XYZ file of C-alpha atoms in Angstrom:
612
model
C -41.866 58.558 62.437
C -38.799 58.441 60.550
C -35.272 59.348 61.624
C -35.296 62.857 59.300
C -38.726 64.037 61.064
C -37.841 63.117 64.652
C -34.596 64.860 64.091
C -36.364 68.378 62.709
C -38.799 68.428 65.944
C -35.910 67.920 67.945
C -33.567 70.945 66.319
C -36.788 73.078 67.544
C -35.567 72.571 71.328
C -32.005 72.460 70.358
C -30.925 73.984 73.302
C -32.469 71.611 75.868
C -31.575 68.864 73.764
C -27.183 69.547 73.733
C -27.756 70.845 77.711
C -29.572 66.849 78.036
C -26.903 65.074 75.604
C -23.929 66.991 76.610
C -24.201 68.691 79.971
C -20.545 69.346 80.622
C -20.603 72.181 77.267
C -21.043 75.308 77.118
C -22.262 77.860 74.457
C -19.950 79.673 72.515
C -21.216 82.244 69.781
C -23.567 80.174 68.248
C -22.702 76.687 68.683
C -22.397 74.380 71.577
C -19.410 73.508 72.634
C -17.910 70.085 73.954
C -14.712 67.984 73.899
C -16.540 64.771 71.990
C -19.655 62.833 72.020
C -18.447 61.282 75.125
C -19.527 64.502 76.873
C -15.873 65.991 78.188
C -15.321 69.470 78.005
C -13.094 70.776 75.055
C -13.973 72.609 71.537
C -13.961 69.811 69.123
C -17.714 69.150 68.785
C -19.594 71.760 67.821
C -23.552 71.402 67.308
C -25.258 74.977 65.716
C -28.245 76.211 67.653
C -29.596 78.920 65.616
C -30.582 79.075 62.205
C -31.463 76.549 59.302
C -28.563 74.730 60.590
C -29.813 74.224 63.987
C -29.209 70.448 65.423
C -26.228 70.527 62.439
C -23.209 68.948 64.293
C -19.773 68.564 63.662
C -16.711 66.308 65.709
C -13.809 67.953 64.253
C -11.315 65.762 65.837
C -13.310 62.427 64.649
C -14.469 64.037 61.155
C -17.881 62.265 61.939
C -20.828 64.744 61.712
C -25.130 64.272 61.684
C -28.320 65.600 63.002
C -29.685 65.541 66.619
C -30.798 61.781 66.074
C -27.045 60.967 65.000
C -25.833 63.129 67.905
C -28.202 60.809 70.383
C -27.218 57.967 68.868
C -23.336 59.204 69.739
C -23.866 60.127 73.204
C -25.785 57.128 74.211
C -24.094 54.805 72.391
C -27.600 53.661 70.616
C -28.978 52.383 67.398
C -31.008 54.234 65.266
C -34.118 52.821 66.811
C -33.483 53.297 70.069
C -32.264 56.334 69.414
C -35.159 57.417 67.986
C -37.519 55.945 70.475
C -35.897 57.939 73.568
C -36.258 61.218 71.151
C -40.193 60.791 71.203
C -40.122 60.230 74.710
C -38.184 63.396 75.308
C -40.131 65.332 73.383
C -43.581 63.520 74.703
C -44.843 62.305 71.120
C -46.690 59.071 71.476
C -46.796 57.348 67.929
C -49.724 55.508 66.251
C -49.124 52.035 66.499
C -49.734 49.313 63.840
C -51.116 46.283 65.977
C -49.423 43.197 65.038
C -51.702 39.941 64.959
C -52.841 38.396 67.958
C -51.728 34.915 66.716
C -49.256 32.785 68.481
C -46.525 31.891 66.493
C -43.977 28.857 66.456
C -40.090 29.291 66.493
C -37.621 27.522 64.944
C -35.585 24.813 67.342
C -32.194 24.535 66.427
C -31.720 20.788 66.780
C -29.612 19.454 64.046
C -28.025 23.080 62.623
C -24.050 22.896 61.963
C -21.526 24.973 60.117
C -22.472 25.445 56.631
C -21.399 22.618 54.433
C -18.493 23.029 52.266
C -21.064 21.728 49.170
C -23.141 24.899 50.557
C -20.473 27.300 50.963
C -18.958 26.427 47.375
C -22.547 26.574 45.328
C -22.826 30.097 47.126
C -19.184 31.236 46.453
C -18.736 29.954 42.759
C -22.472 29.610 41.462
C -23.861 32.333 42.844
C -20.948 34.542 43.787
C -21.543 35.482 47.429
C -19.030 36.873 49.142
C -17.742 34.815 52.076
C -17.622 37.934 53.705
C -21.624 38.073 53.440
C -22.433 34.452 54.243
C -20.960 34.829 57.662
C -22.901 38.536 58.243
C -26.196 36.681 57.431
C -24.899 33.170 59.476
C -26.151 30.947 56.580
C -25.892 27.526 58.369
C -26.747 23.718 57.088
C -29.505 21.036 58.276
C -30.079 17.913 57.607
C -28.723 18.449 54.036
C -30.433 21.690 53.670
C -28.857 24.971 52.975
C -30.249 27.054 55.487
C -31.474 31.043 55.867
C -32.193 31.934 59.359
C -34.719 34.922 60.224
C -32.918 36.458 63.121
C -33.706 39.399 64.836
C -32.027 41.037 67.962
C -30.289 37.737 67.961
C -33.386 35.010 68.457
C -34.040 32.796 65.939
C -37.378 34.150 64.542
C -37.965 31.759 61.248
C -36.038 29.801 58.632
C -36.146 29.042 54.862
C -34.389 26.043 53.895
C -32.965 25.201 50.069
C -32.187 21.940 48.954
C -29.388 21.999 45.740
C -30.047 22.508 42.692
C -33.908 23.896 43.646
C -35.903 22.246 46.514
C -37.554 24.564 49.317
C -39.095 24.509 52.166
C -39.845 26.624 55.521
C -40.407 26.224 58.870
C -44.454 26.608 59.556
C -46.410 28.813 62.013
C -43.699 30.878 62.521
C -43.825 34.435 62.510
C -43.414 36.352 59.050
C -40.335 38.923 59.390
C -37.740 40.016 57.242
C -34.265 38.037 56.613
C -31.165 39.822 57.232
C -31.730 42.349 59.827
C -28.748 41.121 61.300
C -26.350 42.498 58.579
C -27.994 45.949 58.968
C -25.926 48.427 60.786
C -27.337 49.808 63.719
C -26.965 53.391 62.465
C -28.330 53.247 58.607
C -30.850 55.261 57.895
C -32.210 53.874 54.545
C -32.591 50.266 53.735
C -32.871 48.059 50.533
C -35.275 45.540 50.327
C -35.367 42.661 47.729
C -37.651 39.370 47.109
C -35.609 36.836 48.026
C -32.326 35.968 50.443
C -30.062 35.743 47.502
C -30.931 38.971 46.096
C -30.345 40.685 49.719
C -26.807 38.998 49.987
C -25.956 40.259 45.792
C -26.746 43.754 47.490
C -24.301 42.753 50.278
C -21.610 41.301 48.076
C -21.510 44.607 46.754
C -21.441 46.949 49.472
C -24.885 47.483 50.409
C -26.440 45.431 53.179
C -29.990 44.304 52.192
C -33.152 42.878 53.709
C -35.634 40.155 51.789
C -39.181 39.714 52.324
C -40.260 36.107 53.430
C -42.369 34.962 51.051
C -41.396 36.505 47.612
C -43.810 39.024 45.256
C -47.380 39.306 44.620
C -50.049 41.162 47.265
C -52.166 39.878 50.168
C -51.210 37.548 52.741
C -47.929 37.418 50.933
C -47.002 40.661 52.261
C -47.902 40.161 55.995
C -44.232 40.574 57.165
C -45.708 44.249 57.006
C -47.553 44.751 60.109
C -45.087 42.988 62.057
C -42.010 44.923 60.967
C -43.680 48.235 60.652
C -42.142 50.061 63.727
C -38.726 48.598 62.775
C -39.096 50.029 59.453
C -40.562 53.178 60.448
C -37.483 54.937 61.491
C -35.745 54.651 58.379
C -35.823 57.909 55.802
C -35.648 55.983 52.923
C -36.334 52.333 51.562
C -35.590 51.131 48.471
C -37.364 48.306 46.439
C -35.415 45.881 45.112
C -37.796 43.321 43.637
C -38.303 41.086 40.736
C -39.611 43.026 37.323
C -42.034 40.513 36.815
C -46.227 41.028 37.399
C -45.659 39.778 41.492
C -42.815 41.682 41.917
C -44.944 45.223 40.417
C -48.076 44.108 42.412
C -45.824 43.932 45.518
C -43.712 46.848 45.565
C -47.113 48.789 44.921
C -48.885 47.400 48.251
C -45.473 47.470 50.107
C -45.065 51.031 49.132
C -48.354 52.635 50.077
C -48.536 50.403 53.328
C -44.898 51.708 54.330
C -45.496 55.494 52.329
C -44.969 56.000 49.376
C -43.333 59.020 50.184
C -39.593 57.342 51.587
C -40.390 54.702 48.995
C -37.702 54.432 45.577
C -38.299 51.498 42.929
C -35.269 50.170 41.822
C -34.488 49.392 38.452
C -32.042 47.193 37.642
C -30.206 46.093 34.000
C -31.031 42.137 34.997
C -34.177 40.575 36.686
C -32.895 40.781 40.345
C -29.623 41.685 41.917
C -27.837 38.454 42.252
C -28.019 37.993 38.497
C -26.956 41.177 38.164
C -23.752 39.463 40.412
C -23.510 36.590 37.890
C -23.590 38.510 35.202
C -20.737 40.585 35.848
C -22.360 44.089 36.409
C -20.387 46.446 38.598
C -20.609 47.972 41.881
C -20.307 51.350 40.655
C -23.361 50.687 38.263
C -25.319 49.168 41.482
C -24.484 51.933 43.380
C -25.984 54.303 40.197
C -28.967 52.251 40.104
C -29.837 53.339 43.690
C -28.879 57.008 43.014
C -31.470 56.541 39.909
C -34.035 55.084 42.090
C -37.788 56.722 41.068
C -40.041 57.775 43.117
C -43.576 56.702 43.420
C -45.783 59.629 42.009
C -49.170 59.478 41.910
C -49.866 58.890 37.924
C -51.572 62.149 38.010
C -48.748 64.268 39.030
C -46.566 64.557 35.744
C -43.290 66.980 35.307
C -44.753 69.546 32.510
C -41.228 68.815 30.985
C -42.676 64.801 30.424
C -45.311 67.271 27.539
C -42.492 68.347 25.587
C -43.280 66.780 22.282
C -47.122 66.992 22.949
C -46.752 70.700 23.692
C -45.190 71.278 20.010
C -47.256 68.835 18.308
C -50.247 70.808 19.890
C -48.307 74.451 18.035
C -48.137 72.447 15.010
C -51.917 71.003 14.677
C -53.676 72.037 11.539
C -56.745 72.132 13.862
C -55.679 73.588 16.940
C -58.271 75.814 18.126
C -45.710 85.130 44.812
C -45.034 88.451 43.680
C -46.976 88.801 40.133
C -45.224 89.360 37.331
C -45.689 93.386 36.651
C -43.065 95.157 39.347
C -46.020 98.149 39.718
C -48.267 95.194 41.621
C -45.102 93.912 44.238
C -46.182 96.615 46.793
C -49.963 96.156 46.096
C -50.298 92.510 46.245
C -48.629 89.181 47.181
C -49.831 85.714 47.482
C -48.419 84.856 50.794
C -47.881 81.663 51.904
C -50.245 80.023 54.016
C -52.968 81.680 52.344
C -55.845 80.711 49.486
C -56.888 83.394 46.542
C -60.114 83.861 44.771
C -59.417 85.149 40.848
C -62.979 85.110 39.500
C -64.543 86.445 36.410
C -67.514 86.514 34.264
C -67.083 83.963 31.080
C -64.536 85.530 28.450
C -62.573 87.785 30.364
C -59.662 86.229 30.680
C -59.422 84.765 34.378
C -57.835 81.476 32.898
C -54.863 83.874 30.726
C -53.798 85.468 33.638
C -53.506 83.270 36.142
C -51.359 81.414 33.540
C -49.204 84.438 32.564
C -48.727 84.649 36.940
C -47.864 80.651 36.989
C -45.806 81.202 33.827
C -43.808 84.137 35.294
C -43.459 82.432 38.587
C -42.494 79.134 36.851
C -39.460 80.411 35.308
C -38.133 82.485 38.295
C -37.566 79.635 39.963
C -40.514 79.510 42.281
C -42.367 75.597 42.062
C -45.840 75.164 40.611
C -48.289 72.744 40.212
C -51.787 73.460 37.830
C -54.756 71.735 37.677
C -56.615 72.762 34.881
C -59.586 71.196 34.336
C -60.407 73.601 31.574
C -57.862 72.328 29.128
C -55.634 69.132 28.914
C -52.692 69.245 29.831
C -50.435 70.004 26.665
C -52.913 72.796 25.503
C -52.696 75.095 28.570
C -48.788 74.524 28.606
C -48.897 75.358 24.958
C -50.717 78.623 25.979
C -47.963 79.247 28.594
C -45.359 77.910 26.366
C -46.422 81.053 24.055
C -46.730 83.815 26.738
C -43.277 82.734 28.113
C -41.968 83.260 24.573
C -43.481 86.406 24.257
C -43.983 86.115 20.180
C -46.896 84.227 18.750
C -45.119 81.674 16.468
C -41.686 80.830 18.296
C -39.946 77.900 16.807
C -39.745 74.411 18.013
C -36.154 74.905 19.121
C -37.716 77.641 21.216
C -40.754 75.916 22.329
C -38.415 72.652 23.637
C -36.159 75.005 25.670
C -38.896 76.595 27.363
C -40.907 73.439 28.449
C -37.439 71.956 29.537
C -36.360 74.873 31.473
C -39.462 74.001 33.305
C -38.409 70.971 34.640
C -38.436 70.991 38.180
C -40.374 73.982 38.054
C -43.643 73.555 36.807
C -46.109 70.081 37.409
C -49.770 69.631 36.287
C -52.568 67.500 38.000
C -53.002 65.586 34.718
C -56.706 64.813 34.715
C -59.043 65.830 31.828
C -62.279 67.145 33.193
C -63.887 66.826 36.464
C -61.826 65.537 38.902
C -62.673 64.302 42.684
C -61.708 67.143 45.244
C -60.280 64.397 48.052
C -58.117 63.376 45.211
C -56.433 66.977 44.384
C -55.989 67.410 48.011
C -54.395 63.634 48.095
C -51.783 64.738 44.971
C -51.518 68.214 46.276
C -50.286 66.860 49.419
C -47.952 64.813 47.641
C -47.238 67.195 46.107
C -46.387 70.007 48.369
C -44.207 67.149 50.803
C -42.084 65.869 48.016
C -41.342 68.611 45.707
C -42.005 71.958 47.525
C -44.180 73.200 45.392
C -45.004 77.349 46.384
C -48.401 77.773 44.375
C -50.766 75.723 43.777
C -53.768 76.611 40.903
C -56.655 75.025 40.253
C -58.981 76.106 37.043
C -61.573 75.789 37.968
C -63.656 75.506 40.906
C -66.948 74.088 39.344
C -64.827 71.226 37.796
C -63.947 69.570 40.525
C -66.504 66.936 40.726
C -69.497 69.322 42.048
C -72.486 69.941 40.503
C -73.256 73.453 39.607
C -75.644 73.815 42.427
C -73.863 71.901 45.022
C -72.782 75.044 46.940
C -72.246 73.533 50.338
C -69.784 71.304 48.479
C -67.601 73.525 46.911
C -67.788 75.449 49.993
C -66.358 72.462 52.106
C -63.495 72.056 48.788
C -62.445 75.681 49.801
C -62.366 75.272 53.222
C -60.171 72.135 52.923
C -57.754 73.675 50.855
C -57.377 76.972 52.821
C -56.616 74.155 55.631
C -54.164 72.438 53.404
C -52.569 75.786 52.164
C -52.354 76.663 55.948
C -50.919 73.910 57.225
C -48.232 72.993 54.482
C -47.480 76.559 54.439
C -48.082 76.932 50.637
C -50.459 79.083 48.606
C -53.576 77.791 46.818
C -54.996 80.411 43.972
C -59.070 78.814 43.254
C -59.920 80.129 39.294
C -63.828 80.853 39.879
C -66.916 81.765 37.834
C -68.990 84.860 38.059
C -73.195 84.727 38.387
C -74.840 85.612 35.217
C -75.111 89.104 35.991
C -77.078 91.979 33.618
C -74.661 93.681 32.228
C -70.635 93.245 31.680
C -70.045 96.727 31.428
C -69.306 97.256 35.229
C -67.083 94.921 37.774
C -69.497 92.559 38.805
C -68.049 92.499 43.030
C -67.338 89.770 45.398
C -70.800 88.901 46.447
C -71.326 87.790 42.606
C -68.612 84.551 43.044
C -70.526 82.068 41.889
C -71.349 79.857 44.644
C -72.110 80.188 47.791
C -70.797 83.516 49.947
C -69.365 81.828 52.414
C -66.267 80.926 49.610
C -65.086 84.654 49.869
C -65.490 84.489 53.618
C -63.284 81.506 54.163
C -60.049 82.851 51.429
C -57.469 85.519 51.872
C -57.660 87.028 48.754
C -60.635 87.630 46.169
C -59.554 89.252 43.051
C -61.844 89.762 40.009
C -60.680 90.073 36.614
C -63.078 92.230 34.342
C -62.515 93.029 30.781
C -62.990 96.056 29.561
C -66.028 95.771 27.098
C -66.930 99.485 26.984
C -63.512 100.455 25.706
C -63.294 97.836 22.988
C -66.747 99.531 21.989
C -65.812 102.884 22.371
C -62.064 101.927 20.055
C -64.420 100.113 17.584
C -66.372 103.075 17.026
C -63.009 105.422 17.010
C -61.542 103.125 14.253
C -65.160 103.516 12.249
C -66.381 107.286 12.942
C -63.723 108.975 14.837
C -65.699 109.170 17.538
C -63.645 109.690 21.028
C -63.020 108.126 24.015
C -64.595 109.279 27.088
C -62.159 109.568 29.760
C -64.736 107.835 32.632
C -63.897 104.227 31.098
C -60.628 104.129 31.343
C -57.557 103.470 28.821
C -56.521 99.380 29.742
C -58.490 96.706 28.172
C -58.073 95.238 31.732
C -58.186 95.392 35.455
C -57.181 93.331 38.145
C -59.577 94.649 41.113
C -58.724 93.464 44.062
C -61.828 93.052 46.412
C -60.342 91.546 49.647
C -56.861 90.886 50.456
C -57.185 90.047 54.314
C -53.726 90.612 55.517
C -53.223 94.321 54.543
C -56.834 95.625 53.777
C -55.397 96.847 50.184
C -57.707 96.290 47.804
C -56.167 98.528 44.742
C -57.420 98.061 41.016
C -54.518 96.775 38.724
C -54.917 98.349 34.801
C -53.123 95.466 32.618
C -53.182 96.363 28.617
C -53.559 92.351 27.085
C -51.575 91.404 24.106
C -53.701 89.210 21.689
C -50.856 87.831 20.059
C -49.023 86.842 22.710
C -51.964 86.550 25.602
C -49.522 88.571 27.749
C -51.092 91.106 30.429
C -48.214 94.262 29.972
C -48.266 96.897 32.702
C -48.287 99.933 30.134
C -49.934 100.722 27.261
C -46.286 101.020 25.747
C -45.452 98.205 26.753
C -44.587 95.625 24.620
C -44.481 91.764 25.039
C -41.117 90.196 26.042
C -40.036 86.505 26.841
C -39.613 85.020 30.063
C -36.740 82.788 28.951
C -33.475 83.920 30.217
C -31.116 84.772 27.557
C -28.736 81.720 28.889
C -31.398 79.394 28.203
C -32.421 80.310 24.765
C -31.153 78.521 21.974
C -28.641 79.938 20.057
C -29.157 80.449 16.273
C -26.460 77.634 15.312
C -28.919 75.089 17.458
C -31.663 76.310 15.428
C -30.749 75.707 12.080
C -32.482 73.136 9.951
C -35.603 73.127 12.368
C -38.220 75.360 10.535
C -37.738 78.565 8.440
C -38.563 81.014 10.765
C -35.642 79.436 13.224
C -32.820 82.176 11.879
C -35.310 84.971 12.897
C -35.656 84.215 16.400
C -33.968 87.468 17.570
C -36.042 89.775 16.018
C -39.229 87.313 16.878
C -38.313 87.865 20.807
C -36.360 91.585 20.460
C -33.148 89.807 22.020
């Protein structure tokens, strides 16, 4: 468990944790109060104990600060690991275990090692441009003639790599396959880089970042067993970068190192040269090193894209000759909410407009600063952001200037599961998880239920999907809204009801919410035969072209029936029939007319377009 995690559990039983830590302080307001980490009594270390800040603490005299893992680490005068390790025996977690082989393995004698030789110490200095300060923190020695790299750890010779000038190699056998440099690694880091070879680790060194190098270089397999042998070192560490080689073995093994170790704490590092110690030769900078690890990606899974990455196939969709968890209206805010924690049902017979408004909520939501993800299985990707992209703008032809503000204002808002047509359920739940852990994502949508890799009559499938993701949406504390046919029923004049969800009934049993989303077909009748003959409207159907009825919404018992007046032009849902579509956008955002000119005719008439 890393550092980060062992620290949160901890700040839960804050209270027993400063009285175990620091016994001689006492409370006052709400902080603890003690003279330093030593444990005297006094004011200068303060650790809060209520609030998001709880486990937050603070040596004012010292200036050094942390989380309850740093705190332990203080007080007992511990590394990080050990640190750790007595925090999940305090608070009685036992930790899953990755077995390392049973094999016996060989170490290294050290018959024959001496001070490195000057003809060592000078190729390492001038050709290579180590630091002398880093060839004494990772005790390069000599042998026999060889230049050698020893594989401590905790101070015992575990293996050794051996390089003969200009480019000879060789290695000790049978001995056990670790990672070189742990030595150099201070006791209280709590991310780590790791590169392909010893060189590389020692560039990272030389310029102010201690490094660690796998044994045996890129590529997958047996080449990578250093993993199950170093996995509990490694697992306490929040973050670990990937420094390796940006050839095909380097690729192949930061991809097996990083789902072994989680992909999750895992950043690829990209760097201007092909490893870091030509990246020392060649002159390049600390300061750009030190940018390269700010810049560090993360390992999405290739479905999960930022919508913003659909920019230019979100305008080239507007411009194809051929293109064919309160909600957004304030009357609804004391009606309905899609809580957290909680799954919805929006279901509706074919052609009434399910899809449009559960992208009008996700497009609302998306651009007050509350995180989506969509997985619409309906459309790809750049044609349901284009219909967003157009009920966000609230005018049916905005210009490109318009359209490319609005899809980049939705970066780090908005992210779609990028798959065209069915896709496996345990692999939306895998990238929702993702998902939900990395970026935080509030509501997740998928449209629709019946493309999710079930046959249409696999009910007890679908009913399992459901059931997993009111699970997920429980446990990650999120909210999961399921788009969902409606049986064939005999006539779409009335609101079909929740016992018509296609599927099986135990799918409205196992959500929070069921909401159905009927058109109103009997008014568009009754207006088409006011517009021929006059002929009036009979009060019974109702004025709005359509209703959100809620059937079930579990934690209140309100089940209200929402009248929303839809806006062909714009596919907007507007809360009054004098209502008239407006954009999302924020005014700030927009683009001003000066930005727009000399993109397309229509830019200078944006204003009036949007009734800004």
């Amino acid at each position: 468990m890393r550092a980060t995690e062992i620290a949160q559990r901890l700040s839960a039983q804050v209270d027993g944790v400063v009285r175990l830590l620091l016994p001689n302080g006492k409370r006052v307001g709400q902080e603890w109060r003690v003279g330093s980490a030593d444990g005297e009594a006094g004011q200068s270390l303060g650790v809060h104990l209520t609030g998001d800040k709880a486990g937050v603490w603070s040596d004012f005299s010292s200036g050094d600060s942390g989380d309850l893992v740093g705190l332990w680490m203080a007080c007992r005068k511990l590394s990080l690991r050990d640190a750790c390790k007595e925090a999940l025996d305090y608070l009685g977690i036992r930790e899953d275990r990755l077995d390392p082989p049973q094999r016996r393995f060989q170490r290294p004698t050290r018959d024959g090692v001496v001070r490195l030789h000057s003809e060592h110490a000078a190729w390492l200095t001038e050709a290579r441009r180590i630091a002398p300060g880093t060839i004494e923190a990772y005790r390069l020695a000599s042998r026999d003639g060889w230049l050698m790299f020893p594989y401590l750890r905790d101070g015992e010779l575990v293996a050794a790599k051996y390089r003969k000038l200009p480019k000879s190699f060789r290695q000790d056998a049978e001995c056990e396959p670790c990672l070189f440099g742990w030595q150099a690694i201070a006791d209280d880091a709590r991310c780590v880089i790791i590169t392909e070879g010893e060189l590389d680790a020692m560039a990272w060194h030389t310029y102010g970042f201690p490094a660690l190098s796998v044994p045996m270089g890129g590529g997958g397999g047996a080449k990578q067993g250093w993993i199950a042998t170093e996995f509990d070192r490694l697992s306490v560490y929040d973050t670990i970068y990937l420094s390796l080689d940006s050839d095909g073995p380097g690729q192949q093994a930061e991809r097996e190192i990083a789902e072994r170790l989680g992909r999750e704490r895992c950043r690829l590092v990209q760097l201007p040269y092909k490893d870091a110690n030509d990246c020392l030769m060649q002159g390049v900078t600390d300061t750009e090193m030190a940018g390269c690890l700010r810049d560090a990606r993360t390992l999405d899974p290739s479905e999960l894209k930022p919508a913003a990455d659909f920019e230019d196939a979100v305008w080239s969709e507007f411009t194809r000759v051929d293109e064919g968890l309160r909600l957004p209206w304030q009357k609804t805010h004391d009606l309905l909410l899609l809580r957290p924690g909680e799954t919805s049902i929006w279901a509706g017979v074919n052609g009434h407009g399910k899809s449009a408004v559960i992208s009008h909520v996700v497009a609302s939501m998306a651009t007050h600063d509350i995180r989506c993800c969509v997985a619409s299985m309906e459309f790809r990707t750049p044609v349901w952001l284009m219909r967003m992209v157009r009920q966000i703008a609230g005018t049916p032809n905005p210009t490109e200037a318009y359209i490319r503000a609005i899809v980049r204002s939705l970066k780090g808002q908005l992210w779609a599961f990028d798959v065209a047509g069915a896709a496996k359920a345990k692999r939306i739940l895998e990238v929702f998880r993702y998902a939900r852990r990395r970026y935080g994502i509030e509501l997740f949508v998928i449209d629709n239920l019946t493309k999710c890799g079930f046959a249409d009559d696999d009910y007890a499938g679908q009913k399992q999907f459901v059931e997993e993701l009111s699970d997920f949406a429980r446990l990650e504390g999120t909210h999961v809204a399921i788009v969902a046919h409606m049986r064939k029923v005999e006539s779409e004049d009335h609101p079909a009801g929740k016992m018509a969800v296609k599927g099986s009934g135990g799918i409205t049993d196992m959500v929070d919410t069921v909401i159905e989303v009927w058109r109103n077909k009997p008014l568009e009748r009754a207006q088409e035969a006011l517009e021929r003959s006059g002929t009036l409207i009979p009060e019974r159907i109702g004025n709005a072209n359509t209703y959100l009825n809620v059937l079930k919404q579990r934690a209140t018992g309100n089940e209200p029936s929402i009248a929303l007046w839809f806006d062909k032009s714009t596919t907007q849902f507007l809360a009054a029939a004098g209502h008239t579509p407006r954009p999302m956008l924020p005014l700030s955002l927009a683009p001003t007319t000066r930005e727009m000119e000399g993109n397309s005719m229509n830019a200078i008439n944006l204003q009036k377009e949007t009734g800004q």
